[in-house]
Every structure is written in C-alpha cells, then in structure tokens.
Coordinates of C-alpha atoms in Angstrom, one line a residue:
Chain D
M452 CA 0.0 0.0 0.0
T453 CA 1.3 3.5 -0.8
N454 CA 0.0 7.0 0.1
A455 CA -0.2 8.1 -3.6
G456 CA -3.2 10.3 -3.8
G457 CA -3.1 11.0 -0.1
E458 CA -3.3 14.5 1.4
I459 CA -0.5 16.9 2.0
L460 CA -1.0 18.2 5.5
L461 CA 0.3 21.4 7.1
V462 CA 0.2 20.7 10.8
L463 CA -0.5 23.9 12.7
S464 CA 0.5 23.8 16.4
G465 CA -0.6 27.2 17.6
D466 CA -4.0 28.9 17.5
G467 CA -3.2 31.3 14.7
P468 CA -4.1 31.1 11.0
A469 CA -2.0 29.3 8.3
P470 CA 1.0 31.3 7.2
K471 CA 0.3 33.5 4.2
S472 CA 3.1 31.9 2.2
F473 CA 0.8 28.9 1.8
D474 CA -2.1 30.8 0.4
A475 CA -1.8 29.4 -3.1
P476 CA -1.5 25.7 -2.3
L477 CA -4.3 26.1 0.2
A478 CA -6.5 27.8 -2.3
S479 CA -5.9 25.1 -4.9
S480 CA -6.5 22.4 -2.3
A481 CA -3.0 21.0 -3.0
L482 CA -2.5 21.4 0.8
A483 CA -4.8 20.9 3.8
C484 CA -4.4 22.5 7.2
V485 CA -4.9 20.5 10.3
R486 CA -4.5 21.5 14.0
Q487 CA -2.1 19.2 15.7
T488 CA -4.6 18.7 18.5
E489 CA -7.2 17.5 16.0
L490 CA -4.9 15.3 13.8
A491 CA -6.0 11.7 13.9
D492 CA -3.3 9.1 13.6
A493 CA -5.2 7.4 10.8
R494 CA -5.1 10.7 8.8
L495 CA -1.4 11.2 9.5
S496 CA -0.4 7.7 8.4
A497 CA -2.5 7.9 5.3
A498 CA -1.1 11.3 4.2
R499 CA 1.2 11.6 1.3
G500 CA 3.1 14.5 2.8
V501 CA 3.4 16.4 6.1
V502 CA 4.7 19.8 6.7
T503 CA 5.4 20.7 10.4
T504 CA 6.4 24.1 11.8
M505 CA 8.9 25.3 14.4
H506 CA 5.9 25.4 16.9
L507 CA 5.3 21.6 16.7
D508 CA 4.4 20.0 20.0
Q509 CA 7.2 17.5 19.7
I510 CA 6.3 15.6 22.9
E511 CA 2.9 14.8 21.4
F512 CA 4.4 14.1 17.9
A513 CA 7.0 11.6 19.2
R514 CA 4.2 9.6 20.8
R515 CA 2.8 9.0 17.4
A516 CA 5.8 6.7 16.5
E517 CA 3.5 3.9 15.1
A518 CA 1.5 6.2 12.9
L519 CA 4.6 7.9 11.7
E520 CA 6.3 4.6 10.9
T521 CA 3.3 3.7 8.8
F522 CA 3.3 7.1 7.1
F523 CA 7.0 6.7 6.1
D524 CA 6.6 3.0 5.2
R525 CA 4.0 4.0 2.7
G526 CA 6.4 6.5 1.1
G527 CA 5.3 9.6 3.0
R528 CA 7.4 12.7 2.7
M529 CA 7.9 15.1 5.7
A530 CA 9.2 18.6 5.6
F531 CA 10.4 19.3 9.2
M532 CA 11.0 22.9 10.4
G533 CA 12.8 23.9 13.6
H534 CA 14.9 22.4 16.2
L535 CA 14.4 18.7 16.7
A536 CA 14.0 18.1 20.4
R537 CA 12.3 14.8 20.4
P538 CA 13.5 12.5 17.6
F539 CA 10.5 10.6 16.3
L540 CA 12.5 8.0 14.4
P541 CA 15.5 6.0 15.7
E542 CA 17.7 7.4 12.9
L543 CA 17.2 11.0 14.0
S544 CA 19.3 13.0 16.4
P545 CA 18.5 16.2 18.3
F546 CA 19.3 19.7 17.1
V547 CA 22.8 21.1 17.9
P548 CA 22.9 24.8 18.5
L549 CA 25.7 27.1 17.3
G550 CA 28.3 28.3 19.7
A551 CA 28.8 32.0 20.3
G552 CA 26.5 33.3 17.5
R553 CA 29.0 35.6 15.8
R554 CA 28.2 36.9 12.3
D555 CA 30.4 34.2 10.6
D556 CA 28.4 31.5 12.5
F557 CA 25.4 32.4 10.4
A558 CA 27.0 32.2 7.0
L559 CA 25.2 29.9 4.6
V560 CA 26.7 27.8 2.0
A561 CA 25.1 25.5 -0.6
L562 CA 26.2 21.9 -0.2
G563 CA 23.9 20.2 -2.6
D564 CA 21.2 20.8 -5.2
H565 CA 17.6 20.3 -4.5
F566 CA 14.3 21.4 -6.2
V567 CA 13.3 23.4 -3.1
F568 CA 16.4 25.7 -3.5
D569 CA 16.6 25.6 -7.3
G570 CA 17.9 28.9 -8.6
L571 CA 17.9 30.5 -5.1
D572 CA 21.2 32.0 -4.0
R573 CA 21.6 30.9 -0.3
A574 CA 23.1 34.4 0.3
R575 CA 19.7 35.8 -0.3
L576 CA 18.4 33.8 2.6
E577 CA 21.2 34.7 4.9
T578 CA 20.0 38.0 6.2
R579 CA 16.8 39.9 6.7
R580 CA 17.2 43.7 6.6
G581 CA 20.9 43.0 6.8
V582 CA 20.6 41.0 10.0
A583 CA 21.8 37.4 10.0
G584 CA 20.5 34.6 12.2
F585 CA 16.9 34.2 11.1
Y586 CA 17.6 31.3 8.8
G587 CA 18.8 29.1 11.6
R588 CA 21.2 28.9 14.6
G589 CA 22.5 25.4 14.5
H590 CA 22.1 22.1 12.7
A591 CA 20.6 18.7 12.9
P592 CA 22.9 15.8 12.4
I593 CA 22.2 14.0 9.1
P594 CA 21.0 10.4 9.3
S595 CA 23.2 7.8 7.6
G596 CA 22.7 8.0 3.9
G597 CA 21.3 11.5 4.0
R598 CA 22.5 14.3 1.7
A599 CA 23.4 17.8 3.0
L600 CA 21.8 20.7 1.1
T601 CA 22.8 23.8 3.1
G602 CA 25.6 24.4 5.6
V603 CA 25.8 27.0 8.3
G604 CA 28.8 28.6 9.9
P605 CA 32.5 28.0 9.5
Q606 CA 32.1 24.2 9.7
A607 CA 29.2 24.3 7.1
A608 CA 27.1 22.3 9.6
P609 CA 24.1 20.7 7.9
I610 CA 21.1 22.9 8.5
N611 CA 19.2 21.6 5.5
W612 CA 19.4 18.0 4.4
I613 CA 17.3 15.3 2.7
W614 CA 17.2 11.7 3.8
E615 CA 15.5 8.9 1.9
R616 CA 14.5 6.5 4.6
P617 CA 15.7 3.0 3.6
A618 CA 12.3 1.4 4.6
G619 CA 10.4 4.1 2.8
G620 CA 9.6 7.8 2.9
A621 CA 11.8 10.8 3.2
I622 CA 12.5 13.8 5.4
L623 CA 13.5 17.3 4.2
M624 CA 15.0 19.0 7.3
H625 CA 15.2 22.7 7.9
A626 CA 16.8 23.1 11.3
G627 CA 15.8 26.8 11.7
N628 CA 12.9 29.2 11.6
D629 CA 10.1 28.1 9.3
L630 CA 11.6 28.2 5.8
W631 CA 8.7 30.2 4.4
T632 CA 9.7 33.2 6.7
V633 CA 13.4 33.6 6.1
C634 CA 13.4 36.0 3.2
D635 CA 12.6 39.7 3.1
E636 CA 10.9 39.1 -0.2
P637 CA 7.4 37.6 0.3
S638 CA 7.4 36.0 -3.2
V639 CA 10.6 34.0 -2.2
N640 CA 8.9 32.8 0.9
A641 CA 5.8 31.8 -1.0
A642 CA 8.0 30.1 -3.6
L643 CA 9.7 28.1 -0.9
A644 CA 6.3 27.1 0.6
E645 CA 5.0 26.0 -2.7
R646 CA 8.1 24.0 -3.6
I647 CA 7.9 22.3 -0.2
V648 CA 4.3 21.3 -1.0
A649 CA 5.4 20.1 -4.5
W650 CA 8.2 18.0 -3.0
C651 CA 5.8 16.4 -0.6
V652 CA 3.5 15.5 -3.5
G653 CA 6.4 13.6 -5.0
A654 CA 6.7 15.6 -8.2
T655 CA 10.4 15.8 -7.6
A656 CA 13.2 13.9 -5.9
Chain T
M1133 CA 11.1 28.7 48.1
N1134 CA 8.1 28.6 45.9
R1135 CA 7.1 25.3 44.4
I1136 CA 6.6 25.9 40.7
L1137 CA 4.6 23.8 38.3
A1138 CA 5.5 24.8 34.7
I1139 CA 3.2 23.9 31.9
H1140 CA 5.0 22.2 29.1
P1141 CA 3.4 22.7 25.7
G1142 CA 6.1 20.7 23.9
A1143 CA 7.6 23.0 21.3
A1144 CA 11.4 22.9 20.8
Y1145 CA 11.8 26.2 22.6
H1146 CA 9.8 25.0 25.5
C1147 CA 11.9 21.8 25.7
E1148 CA 15.1 24.0 25.7
T1149 CA 13.9 26.5 28.3
L1150 CA 12.1 24.1 30.7
E1151 CA 14.4 21.0 30.4
A1152 CA 17.9 22.3 29.9
P1153 CA 20.1 22.6 33.0
R1154 CA 20.1 26.4 33.0
Y1155 CA 16.6 26.7 34.4
A1156 CA 15.3 23.1 34.9
H1157 CA 16.2 23.1 38.7
L1158 CA 13.8 26.0 39.2
F1159 CA 10.7 24.0 38.2
D1160 CA 9.4 21.5 40.7
A1161 CA 7.3 19.7 38.1
L1162 CA 6.3 20.0 34.5
A1163 CA 2.8 19.2 33.3
R1164 CA 1.3 19.0 29.8
P1165 CA -1.6 21.5 29.3
E1166 CA -3.8 18.4 28.9
E1167 CA -2.9 17.2 32.4
L1168 CA -4.1 20.3 34.2
G1169 CA -7.4 18.6 34.8
V1170 CA -5.8 15.9 36.9
V1171 CA -2.7 17.5 38.5
D1172 CA -3.1 18.5 42.1
L1173 CA -2.5 22.2 41.7
T1174 CA -2.6 22.8 45.5
R1175 CA 0.8 21.2 45.8
F1176 CA 2.3 24.2 44.0
D1177 CA 2.7 27.9 44.9
I1178 CA 2.9 28.9 41.3
V1179 CA 1.5 27.6 38.0
L1180 CA 3.5 29.0 35.1
A1181 CA 2.3 29.1 31.5
P1182 CA 5.3 29.8 29.3
C1183 CA 5.1 32.0 26.2
R1184 CA 3.2 30.6 23.2
T1185 CA 1.2 28.1 25.1
P1186 CA -1.8 27.9 22.8
A1187 CA -4.9 29.3 24.7
S1188 CA -6.9 26.5 23.1
R1189 CA -5.0 24.1 25.3
L1190 CA -5.5 26.1 28.5
A1191 CA -9.1 27.3 28.2
P1192 CA -10.6 23.8 28.8
H1193 CA -9.1 24.1 32.3
R1194 CA -10.2 27.6 33.0
A1195 CA -12.6 26.7 35.8
R1196 CA -9.9 24.7 37.6
L1197 CA -7.3 27.4 37.2
N1198 CA -9.8 29.9 38.6
A1199 CA -10.5 27.7 41.6
Y1200 CA -6.8 27.4 42.2
L1201 CA -6.5 31.2 42.2
D1202 CA -9.4 31.5 44.6
A1203 CA -7.7 29.1 46.9
G1204 CA -4.8 31.5 47.0
G1205 CA -2.6 30.1 44.2
A1206 CA -0.5 32.2 41.8
I1207 CA -0.6 31.9 38.0
V1208 CA 2.2 33.4 35.9
A1209 CA 1.0 33.8 32.3
M1210 CA 3.7 34.7 29.8
G1211 CA 3.4 36.4 26.5
E1212 CA 1.5 35.2 23.4
T1213 CA -0.8 33.0 25.5
D1214 CA -4.1 35.0 24.9
Q1215 CA -4.6 35.3 28.6
H1216 CA -8.0 36.9 28.1
L1217 CA -9.3 33.5 26.9
W1218 CA -8.4 31.6 30.1
L1219 CA -7.8 34.0 33.0
P1220 CA -10.1 36.6 34.7
S1221 CA -9.9 40.4 34.4
I1222 CA -7.6 40.4 31.4
R1223 CA -7.9 43.3 29.0
F1224 CA -5.4 42.8 26.3
T1225 CA -4.7 44.7 23.1
S1226 CA -2.2 43.3 20.6
V1227 CA 0.0 45.8 18.9
P1228 CA 1.9 45.5 15.6
T1229 CA 5.3 44.2 16.5
N1230 CA 8.3 46.3 15.3
Y1231 CA 11.0 43.7 15.0
W1232 CA 13.5 46.2 13.7
W1233 CA 13.4 49.1 16.1
W1234 CA 17.0 48.4 17.2
L1235 CA 18.4 48.9 13.7
E1236 CA 18.1 52.7 14.1
P1237 CA 20.9 54.3 16.2
G1238 CA 19.7 55.5 19.5
A1239 CA 16.2 54.0 19.1
S1240 CA 14.2 52.5 22.0
L1241 CA 11.4 50.0 22.1
G1242 CA 9.8 52.3 24.6
L1243 CA 9.5 49.8 27.5
S1244 CA 10.3 51.1 30.9
I1245 CA 10.4 49.9 34.5
A1246 CA 7.2 51.2 36.0
D1247 CA 8.0 50.3 39.6
P1248 CA 11.7 50.6 40.2
A1249 CA 11.4 49.8 43.9
H1250 CA 10.0 46.4 43.2
P1251 CA 12.3 43.6 44.2
L1252 CA 12.3 42.1 40.6
F1253 CA 14.4 45.0 39.5
A1254 CA 17.2 44.2 41.8
R1255 CA 17.6 41.2 39.5
I1256 CA 16.9 42.7 36.0
G1257 CA 17.4 46.1 34.5
A1258 CA 16.0 48.1 31.6
S1259 CA 18.2 46.5 29.0
D1260 CA 16.8 43.1 30.0
I1261 CA 13.1 43.7 29.2
A1262 CA 13.4 45.1 25.7
W1263 CA 13.3 42.8 22.6
H1264 CA 9.8 42.9 21.1
L1265 CA 6.5 44.3 22.1
H1266 CA 3.5 42.1 21.1
G1267 CA 0.7 43.7 23.1
V1268 CA -0.4 45.7 26.2
F1269 CA -2.7 45.3 29.1
A1270 CA -5.2 47.6 30.9
P1271 CA -4.7 46.1 34.4
P1272 CA -7.7 45.8 36.6
E1273 CA -8.3 48.1 39.6
G1274 CA -5.8 47.4 42.3
A1275 CA -3.2 45.7 40.1
R1276 CA 0.4 46.8 40.1
S1277 CA 2.1 47.4 36.8
L1278 CA 5.8 46.6 36.8
I1279 CA 6.7 47.3 33.2
D1280 CA 5.0 49.8 30.9
D1281 CA 5.2 50.7 27.2
A1282 CA 5.9 54.3 26.0
E1283 CA 2.3 55.3 26.4
G1284 CA 2.1 54.0 30.0
R1285 CA 0.2 50.9 29.1
S1286 CA 1.2 47.8 31.1
V1287 CA 3.4 45.1 29.6
L1288 CA 3.8 43.2 32.9
Y1289 CA 1.6 43.4 36.0
V1290 CA 0.6 41.6 39.1
D1291 CA -3.1 41.4 40.0
A1292 CA -3.8 40.4 43.7
A1293 CA -7.2 42.1 43.6
T1294 CA -9.3 40.1 41.2
T1295 CA -9.0 36.7 43.0
K1296 CA -7.8 35.5 46.4
G1297 CA -4.6 34.5 44.7
R1298 CA -2.3 36.4 42.3
I1299 CA -2.0 36.7 38.6
L1300 CA 1.2 37.8 36.9
A1301 CA 0.4 38.6 33.3
T1302 CA 2.9 39.8 30.7
S1303 CA 3.1 40.2 26.9
L1304 CA 6.9 39.5 27.0
D1305 CA 7.9 36.2 25.4
P1306 CA 11.3 35.2 26.8
F1307 CA 10.8 31.5 26.9
Y1308 CA 10.3 31.5 23.2
H1309 CA 13.3 33.6 22.4
H1310 CA 15.7 32.0 24.9
G1311 CA 14.6 28.5 23.9
S1312 CA 15.2 29.4 20.2
H1313 CA 18.8 30.5 21.0
F1314 CA 17.8 33.8 19.6
M1315 CA 17.8 36.8 22.0
P1316 CA 20.3 37.5 24.7
A1317 CA 18.0 40.0 26.4
A1318 CA 15.4 37.3 26.8
T1319 CA 18.0 35.1 28.4
R1320 CA 19.0 37.9 30.8
F1321 CA 15.4 38.5 31.6
L1322 CA 14.9 34.8 32.6
D1323 CA 18.2 34.7 34.5
G1324 CA 16.6 37.3 36.9
F1325 CA 12.9 36.6 36.6
L1326 CA 12.8 32.9 37.2
P1327 CA 15.0 32.9 40.4
W1328 CA 12.8 35.9 41.6
L1329 CA 9.7 33.8 41.0
K1330 CA 11.3 30.9 42.9
E1331 CA 12.6 32.8 45.8
E1332 CA 10.5 35.9 46.2
F1333 CA 7.2 36.1 44.3

C-alpha cells in the first residue's frame, strides 16, 4: 500500500491562521491545514506528505511513532522545520545549537542541489534587513545515507538535508525558523512554501 | 522557596527552556496542558504558563485554574498566550510588532520599568526587558504594573485584587526567544525573573 493520492497536511500547532506563504496551495487544495490537536493518527499515516512548523508539539508528535512509521513505510514525505528536540524515528538526532553566535556563524553555503532551493542563492536567505541569524542557529545531524543541502557557519554544519529512509519515505530538514519566513521578499517565501508542497506531492526527488 | 509547576506545551523552545540545565532546577514539576485537569495544583505555589502556550489548550481548564486562584494560588502567564481566553480580568490589546526598532541608532522600544522599587528590578534592568512588544494590558483596579510601554500601558503586571490569589500577566515572550537561542536580552530576563519567582514572588 502507498500513500499516492493522499493528502499533503500542514500541521498547525498554535491557534493562529495558516502562514500567508501557503495561500496558493491552500486555495488550490493542494494542501490541507490541520490543527495538531485535531490530527487523527489514521489521517497522518494515510497522508502523502506532512509539513510541520517550528511550533510543533514534539512531545505529542513523538508519541505517534507507530502512525509515523506507517506514514513513512507507505512512502510519505515530511518537511520538518525547527529544532528537533524529540527525535521521532530511531535514525534522527537532536538539534545542535551554534556556539557564540558571531556573524560568521550564520554564513550559509550551498552543499547540494535540491528542487526546493533551485535557482535560489543561499546568500539571499542569509539576512533579513541586513541582519543574519533568522535562517537558523544550529544544525541537525544527518542520518546515515542523507544528503546535505545547506551548511551554516565556518564548519558548514548541515542545517538543511534530505534523507531517503531505507524502509520508505523521506525527510526534508530545515533546522531553523520556518523556511517560508526567512526572506525579506514575500514572493521568495511563497515560492519556498509552494516548492515544499510540490516536493511532498512527490513531483520531484 | 516557591514550588513551581511549569506547563510544558512541547515545542522545541519549551523543551530547551524548561528542560535544559540552565533553568530546569527552578521547576518542581512539568505538566502538559492536557494534564491540568488531573494534576493536584494545590501542591504548588505557582503555576506557570510559558510563552506561546496555545490558549486553546488552556481554556478547557479555565474553571480549575480559577478555583486554584481563589484558593490562594498564583498563576504566571507569559506572552502570546491569549490570557483573556483563560484568566479573569484580562484586558489585552495586541499591537503590531516592530522587529526592527533596534536597527536605528539610539532607538528605543519604549519599554520602561514602572515600579523601580519592586524587588524584581534588583535582578533585572531596563536592558533586560526590551526585545519585542507584542501587546499591552489595561490592568484591573488594584493591580500593580511593573513594566510599561511608552504610552504608559502595562506590559507586565501583578493582580492580587481580582481573586484571592495572584496573577502575573505579561506580553513578554522570553521562553520562546531564549529557547530558540535567539535573544540575549530574553535570556538575561529569565536569568533574573525565574529565580525571583522561585525565591520571592
């Protein structure tokens, strides 16, 4: 059984509305919003893709190990935003914060190509109004077999990576603020949001 | 020493602020919002809701929290928790947040210490309260504002008049920023605020 044809879910963990960057995929019904507190395990495990935010209740999420395993086994794709505090698969490791937070620590470098970042200079995502640090302030260790996409700081620590889970499914990691908020230019944020949804659909590797 | 029950909503920034060694020793217990219906609140002097606890997860326990207040308990409700939806006598107005005020030389966010003689301000200073302003309160009669905005509206106050207990309400969101490794002023705020809660509030 696969999740082809299943929903792409944006899991909202606060009480506020969906981020504006997702207006287009929500309007076209390519994406469905669900409150984390109202998300049934059966809906999660049957989804084709899941997008989580930096506000995810990770304690609750990690308790869904069985539904998540089914989701991935069926080929589900997850775009994970934020600092991983409660690894929800055995292959995942917690977020590692940067040290001092000097300007050089926030430098971004492209480490690999991916549809989500296609044609986007990482330097454009490095600052907002000239201030660095919004993109992210640390990294998440890459599971074995994963591929780094963006590095942060002098060590180019992997803040973005993609991992094809051997038993099925994939994770696109962004170990920072929600990726659809990191640019001064709203159209870039919207493009990032729309590409994340398209990746979840499986239109691209 | 006050016994503090901290509510744990489970976001990464809550995990960092509530569980990491810097502050974990100050909390006597952690409880999920959904556990507020079964935890014996009377074992604690203070129930603390960290910033960005969704009000939808607190409001179902409103009656129990009010009963705790009326039994003399203290609730500390941090910023971005929509306190008006789960606590009494809250009059809150959100304001557009200027995230960039500090880019202009000499600019100020406009927050000031309203009650310099209060013991909290032996532990934190004016530079430890200013990162963002998300909203302001009109405190009820008899409440004491400790931090005001530029127009004299309260940003942090203590209300010992509405109930037999005490409510500390603020629109400041230091748990979120400290736990996101994002804002040194928020960390300095918690460095003073949390030990003050523990030892003096």
